[in-house]
Short mmCIF file of C-alpha atoms and ligand atoms in Angstrom, two decimals:
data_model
loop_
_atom_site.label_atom_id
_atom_site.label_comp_id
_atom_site.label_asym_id
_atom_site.label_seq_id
_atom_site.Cartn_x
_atom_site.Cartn_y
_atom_site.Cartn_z
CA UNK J 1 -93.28 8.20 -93.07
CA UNK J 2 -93.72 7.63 -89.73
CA UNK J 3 -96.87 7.19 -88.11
CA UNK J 4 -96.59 6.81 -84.07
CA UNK J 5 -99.52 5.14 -82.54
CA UNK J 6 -100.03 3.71 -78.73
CA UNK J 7 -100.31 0.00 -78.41
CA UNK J 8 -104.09 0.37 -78.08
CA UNK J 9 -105.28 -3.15 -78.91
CA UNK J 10 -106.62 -4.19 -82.32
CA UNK J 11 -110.56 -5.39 -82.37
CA UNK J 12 -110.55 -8.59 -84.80
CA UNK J 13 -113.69 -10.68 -85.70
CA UNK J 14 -113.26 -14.09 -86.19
CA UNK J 15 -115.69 -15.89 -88.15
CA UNK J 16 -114.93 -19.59 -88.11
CA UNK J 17 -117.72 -22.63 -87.24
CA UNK J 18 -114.48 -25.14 -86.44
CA UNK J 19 -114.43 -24.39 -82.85
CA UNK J 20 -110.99 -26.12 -82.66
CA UNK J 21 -109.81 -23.95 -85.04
CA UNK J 22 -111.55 -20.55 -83.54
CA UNK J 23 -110.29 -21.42 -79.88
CA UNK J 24 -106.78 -21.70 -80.94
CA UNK J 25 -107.07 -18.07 -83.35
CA UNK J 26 -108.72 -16.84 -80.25
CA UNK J 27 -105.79 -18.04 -77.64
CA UNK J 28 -103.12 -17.15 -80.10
CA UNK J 29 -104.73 -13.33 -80.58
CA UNK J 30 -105.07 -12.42 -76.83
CA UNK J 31 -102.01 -13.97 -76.35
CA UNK J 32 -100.89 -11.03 -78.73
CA UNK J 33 -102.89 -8.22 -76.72
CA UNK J 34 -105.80 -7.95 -79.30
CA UNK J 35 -109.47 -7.94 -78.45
CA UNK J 36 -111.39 -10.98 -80.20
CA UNK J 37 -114.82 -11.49 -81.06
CA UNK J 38 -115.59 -15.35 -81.89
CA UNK J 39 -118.88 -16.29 -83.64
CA UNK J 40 -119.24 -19.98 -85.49
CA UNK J 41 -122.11 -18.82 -88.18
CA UNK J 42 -122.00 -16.25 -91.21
CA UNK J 43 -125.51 -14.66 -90.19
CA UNK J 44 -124.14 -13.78 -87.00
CA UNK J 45 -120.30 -12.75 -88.69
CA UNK J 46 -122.33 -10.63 -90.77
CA UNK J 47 -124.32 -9.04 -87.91
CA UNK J 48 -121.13 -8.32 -86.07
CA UNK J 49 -119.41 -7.15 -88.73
CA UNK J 50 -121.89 -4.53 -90.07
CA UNK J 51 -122.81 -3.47 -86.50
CA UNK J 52 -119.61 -2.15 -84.88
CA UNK J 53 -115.62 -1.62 -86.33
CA UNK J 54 -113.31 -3.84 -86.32
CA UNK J 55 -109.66 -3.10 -87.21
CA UNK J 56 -109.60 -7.15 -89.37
CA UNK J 57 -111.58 -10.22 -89.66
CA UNK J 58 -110.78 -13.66 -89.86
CA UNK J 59 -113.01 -15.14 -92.23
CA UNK J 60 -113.49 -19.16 -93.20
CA UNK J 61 -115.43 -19.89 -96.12
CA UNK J 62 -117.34 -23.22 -95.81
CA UNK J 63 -119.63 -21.59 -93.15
CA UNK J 64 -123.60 -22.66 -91.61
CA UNK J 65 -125.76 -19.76 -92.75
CA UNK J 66 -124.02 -17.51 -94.81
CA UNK J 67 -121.22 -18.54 -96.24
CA UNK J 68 -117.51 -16.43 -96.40
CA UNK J 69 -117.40 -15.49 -99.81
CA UNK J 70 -121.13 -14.40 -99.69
CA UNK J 71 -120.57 -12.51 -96.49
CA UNK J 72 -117.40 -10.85 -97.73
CA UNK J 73 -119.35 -10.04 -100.74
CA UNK J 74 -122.10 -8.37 -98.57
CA UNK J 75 -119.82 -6.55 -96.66
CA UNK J 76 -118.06 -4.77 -99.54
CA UNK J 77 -121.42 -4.05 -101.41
CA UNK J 78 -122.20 -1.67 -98.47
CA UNK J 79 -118.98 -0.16 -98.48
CA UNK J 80 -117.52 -1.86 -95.37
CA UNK J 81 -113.65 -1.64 -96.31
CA UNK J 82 -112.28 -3.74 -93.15
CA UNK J 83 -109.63 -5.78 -93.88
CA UNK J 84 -110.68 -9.48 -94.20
CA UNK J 85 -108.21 -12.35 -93.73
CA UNK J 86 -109.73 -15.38 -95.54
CA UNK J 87 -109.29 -18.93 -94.61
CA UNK J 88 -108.47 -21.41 -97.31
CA UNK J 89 -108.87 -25.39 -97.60
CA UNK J 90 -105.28 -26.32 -98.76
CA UNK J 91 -104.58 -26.14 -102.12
CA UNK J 92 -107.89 -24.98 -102.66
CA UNK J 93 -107.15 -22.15 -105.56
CA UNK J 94 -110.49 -21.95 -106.45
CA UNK J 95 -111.60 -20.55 -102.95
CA UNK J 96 -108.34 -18.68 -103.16
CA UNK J 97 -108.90 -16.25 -106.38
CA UNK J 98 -113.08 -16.39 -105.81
CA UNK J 99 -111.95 -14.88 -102.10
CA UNK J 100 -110.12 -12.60 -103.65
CA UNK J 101 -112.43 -11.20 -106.14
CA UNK J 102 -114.99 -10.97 -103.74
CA UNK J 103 -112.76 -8.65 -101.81
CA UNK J 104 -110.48 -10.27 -99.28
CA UNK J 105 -107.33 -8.70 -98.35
CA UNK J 106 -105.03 -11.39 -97.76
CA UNK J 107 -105.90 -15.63 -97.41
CA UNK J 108 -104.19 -18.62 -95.35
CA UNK J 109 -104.54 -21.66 -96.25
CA UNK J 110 -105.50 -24.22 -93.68
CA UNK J 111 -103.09 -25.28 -91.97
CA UNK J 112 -101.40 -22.74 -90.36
CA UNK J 113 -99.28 -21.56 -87.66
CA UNK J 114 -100.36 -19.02 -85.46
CA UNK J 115 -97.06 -17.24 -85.68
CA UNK J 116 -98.19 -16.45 -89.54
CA UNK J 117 -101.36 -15.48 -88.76
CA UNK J 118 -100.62 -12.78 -86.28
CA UNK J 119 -98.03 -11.56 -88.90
CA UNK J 120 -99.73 -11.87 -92.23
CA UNK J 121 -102.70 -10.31 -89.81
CA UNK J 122 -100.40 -7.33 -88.91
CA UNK J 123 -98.72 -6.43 -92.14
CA UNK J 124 -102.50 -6.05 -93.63
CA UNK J 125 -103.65 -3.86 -91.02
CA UNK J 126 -100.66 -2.07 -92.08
CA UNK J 127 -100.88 -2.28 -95.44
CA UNK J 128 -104.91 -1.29 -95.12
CA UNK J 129 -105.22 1.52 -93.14
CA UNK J 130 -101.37 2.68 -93.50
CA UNK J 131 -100.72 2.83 -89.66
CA UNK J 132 -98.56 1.18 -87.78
CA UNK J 133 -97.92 0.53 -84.40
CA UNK J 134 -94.37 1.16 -84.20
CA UNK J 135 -94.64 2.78 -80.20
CA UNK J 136 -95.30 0.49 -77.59
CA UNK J 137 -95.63 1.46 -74.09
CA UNK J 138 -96.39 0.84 -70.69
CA UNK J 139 -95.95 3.26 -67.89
CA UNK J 140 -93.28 5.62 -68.46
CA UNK J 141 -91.14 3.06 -70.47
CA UNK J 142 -91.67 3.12 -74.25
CA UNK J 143 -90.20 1.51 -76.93
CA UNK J 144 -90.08 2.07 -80.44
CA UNK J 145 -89.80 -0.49 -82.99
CA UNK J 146 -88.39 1.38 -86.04
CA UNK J 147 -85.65 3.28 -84.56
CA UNK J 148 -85.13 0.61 -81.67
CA UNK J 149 -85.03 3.01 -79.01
CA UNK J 150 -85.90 2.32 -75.22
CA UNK J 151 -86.57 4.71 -72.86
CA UNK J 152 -87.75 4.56 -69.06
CA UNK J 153 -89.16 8.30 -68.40
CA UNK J 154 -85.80 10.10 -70.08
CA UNK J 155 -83.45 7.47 -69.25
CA UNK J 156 -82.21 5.35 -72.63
CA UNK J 157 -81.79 1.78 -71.93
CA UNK J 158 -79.65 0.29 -74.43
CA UNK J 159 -80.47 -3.91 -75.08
CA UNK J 160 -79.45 -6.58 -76.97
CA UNK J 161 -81.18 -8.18 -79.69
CA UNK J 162 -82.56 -10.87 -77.72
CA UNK J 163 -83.22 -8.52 -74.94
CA UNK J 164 -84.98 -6.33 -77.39
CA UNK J 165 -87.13 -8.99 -78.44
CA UNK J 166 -88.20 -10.12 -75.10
CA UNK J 167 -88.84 -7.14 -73.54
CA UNK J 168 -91.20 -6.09 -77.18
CA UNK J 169 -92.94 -9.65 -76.16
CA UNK J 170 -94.01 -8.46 -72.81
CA UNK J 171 -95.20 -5.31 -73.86
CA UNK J 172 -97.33 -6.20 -76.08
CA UNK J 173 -99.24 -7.51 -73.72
CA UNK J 174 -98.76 -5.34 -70.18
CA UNK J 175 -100.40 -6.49 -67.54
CA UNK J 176 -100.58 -9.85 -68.79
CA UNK J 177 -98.88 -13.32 -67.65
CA UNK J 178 -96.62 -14.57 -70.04
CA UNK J 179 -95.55 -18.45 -69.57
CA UNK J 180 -91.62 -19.65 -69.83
CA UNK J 181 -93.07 -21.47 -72.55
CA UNK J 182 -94.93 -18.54 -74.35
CA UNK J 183 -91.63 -16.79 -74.04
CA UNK J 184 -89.54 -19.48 -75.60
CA UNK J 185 -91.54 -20.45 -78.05
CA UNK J 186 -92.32 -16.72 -79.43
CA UNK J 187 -88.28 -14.99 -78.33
CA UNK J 188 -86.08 -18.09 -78.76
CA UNK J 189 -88.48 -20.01 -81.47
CA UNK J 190 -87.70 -23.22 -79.56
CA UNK J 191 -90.94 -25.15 -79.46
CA UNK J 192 -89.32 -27.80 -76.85
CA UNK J 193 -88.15 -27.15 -73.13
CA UNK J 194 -84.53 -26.80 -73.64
CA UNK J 195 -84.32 -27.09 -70.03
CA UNK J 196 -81.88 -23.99 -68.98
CA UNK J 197 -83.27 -21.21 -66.70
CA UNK J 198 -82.34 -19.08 -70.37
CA UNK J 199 -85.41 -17.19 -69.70
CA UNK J 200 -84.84 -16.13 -66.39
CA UNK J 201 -81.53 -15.90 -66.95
CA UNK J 202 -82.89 -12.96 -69.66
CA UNK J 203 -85.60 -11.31 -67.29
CA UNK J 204 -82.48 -11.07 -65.26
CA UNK J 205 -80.56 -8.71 -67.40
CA UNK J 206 -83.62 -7.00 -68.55
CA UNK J 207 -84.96 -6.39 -65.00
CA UNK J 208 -81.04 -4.76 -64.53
CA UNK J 209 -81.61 -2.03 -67.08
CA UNK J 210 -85.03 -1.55 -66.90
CA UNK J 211 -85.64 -1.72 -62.84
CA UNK J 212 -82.26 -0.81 -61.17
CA UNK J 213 -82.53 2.34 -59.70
CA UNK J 214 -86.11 2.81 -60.03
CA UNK J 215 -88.60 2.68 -56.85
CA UNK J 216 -91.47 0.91 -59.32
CA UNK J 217 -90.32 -2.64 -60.69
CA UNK J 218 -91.88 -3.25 -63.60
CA UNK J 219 -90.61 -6.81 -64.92
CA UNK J 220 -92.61 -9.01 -62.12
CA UNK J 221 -92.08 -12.85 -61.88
CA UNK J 222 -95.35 -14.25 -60.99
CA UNK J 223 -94.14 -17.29 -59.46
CA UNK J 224 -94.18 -20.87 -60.67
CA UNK J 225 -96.27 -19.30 -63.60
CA UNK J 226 -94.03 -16.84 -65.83
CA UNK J 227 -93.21 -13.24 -66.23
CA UNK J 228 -95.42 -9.48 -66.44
CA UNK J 229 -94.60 -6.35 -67.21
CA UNK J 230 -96.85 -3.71 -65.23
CA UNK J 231 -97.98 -0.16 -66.51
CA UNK J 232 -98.71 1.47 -63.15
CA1 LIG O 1 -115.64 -24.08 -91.93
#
């Protein structure tokens, strides 16, 4: 079954008092196109969380005010299903099952890499509310993720792999600067300069099949800072 729906970003809560750890869930989220809500107590998770929807939350445990299991508990006693992402001490199995039993989704244990987050995070959603986003798009160029397809308007562009991947990368996020960095790190999984212009190199061939031709250029190089797509 296939279930088409736009890239309209996801709303997450996260509910996490270790402001180290909440700024980099935050960064690493919007980095992903979703829209994040940060609080650092359970009293004002909870408010948040019973007052508006949110497609997941983010939940620690060891909390001031309420704490996660507590809240999660809450939550589910007035029938709030919304998928809640626990967050773990290591090893901790205790906090794991107890999360679990209180009515948590899915649980990381601290620590973690962002990269697992955002796909543990997706495959919940998923797994939750049985939608997918499998259609991304921006302008009149979509893309869809299960049958791999690329069109510009009714032109097919046929990619690579790589190319694939990097061009899904930017549209997740239209209208948003991504870094050579960003790019290598999340399309190439390098987490070190390697030093080549690979990236641009990349943007290149992608800004050949998606561009040529057309009077709107929608791969942009922002420069000295890194690469956009644009939707209008
Ligand atoms: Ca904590």
């Amino acid at each position: 079954m296939l279930e088409l729906k736009m890239n309209t970003p996801m709303n997450l809560l996260v509910i996490e008092d270790e402001k180290k750890i909440a700024n980099l869930i935050n960064k690493g989220l919007r980095e992903q196109g979703y829209n994040v809500d940060v609080v650092h107590s359970g009293d004002v998770g909870f408010e948040k969380a019973t007052s508006q929807p949110y497609d997941a939350i983010i939940l620690d445990i060891m909390l001031p005010g309420r704490d996660g299991l507590s809240l999660l508990r809450a939550l589910r006693e007035r029938n709030i299903s919304t998928p809640v992402m626990i967050l773990t001490a290591r090893g901790d199995v205790n906090e794991k099952v107890e999360g679990l039993n209180a009515g948590a989704d899915d649980y990381m244990a601290k620590p973690f890499s962002m990269d697992e987050l955002v796909a543990r995070l997706r495959a919940l959603v998923r797994r939750v509310t049985g939608e997918s986003i499998s259609l991304y798009k921006a302008g009149e160029l979509s893309m869809n993720l299960v049958s791999r397809e690329v069109t510009r308007g009714n032109r097919k562009i046929e990619l690579t792999a790589r190319e694939f991947r990097l061009l899904e990368y930017l549209m997740r996020a239209p209208n948003q600067v991504l870094t050579r960095t960003q790019i290598i790190e999340r399309v190439w999984e390098y987490h070190f300069d390697p030093g080549t212009n690979l990236v641009d190199v990349y943007i290149q061939r992608l800004r050949r099949k998606v561009d040529d031709g057309e009077e709107l250029k929608m791969i942009q190089t922002i420069r000295g800072v890194g690469y956009s797509i644009v939707s209008k």
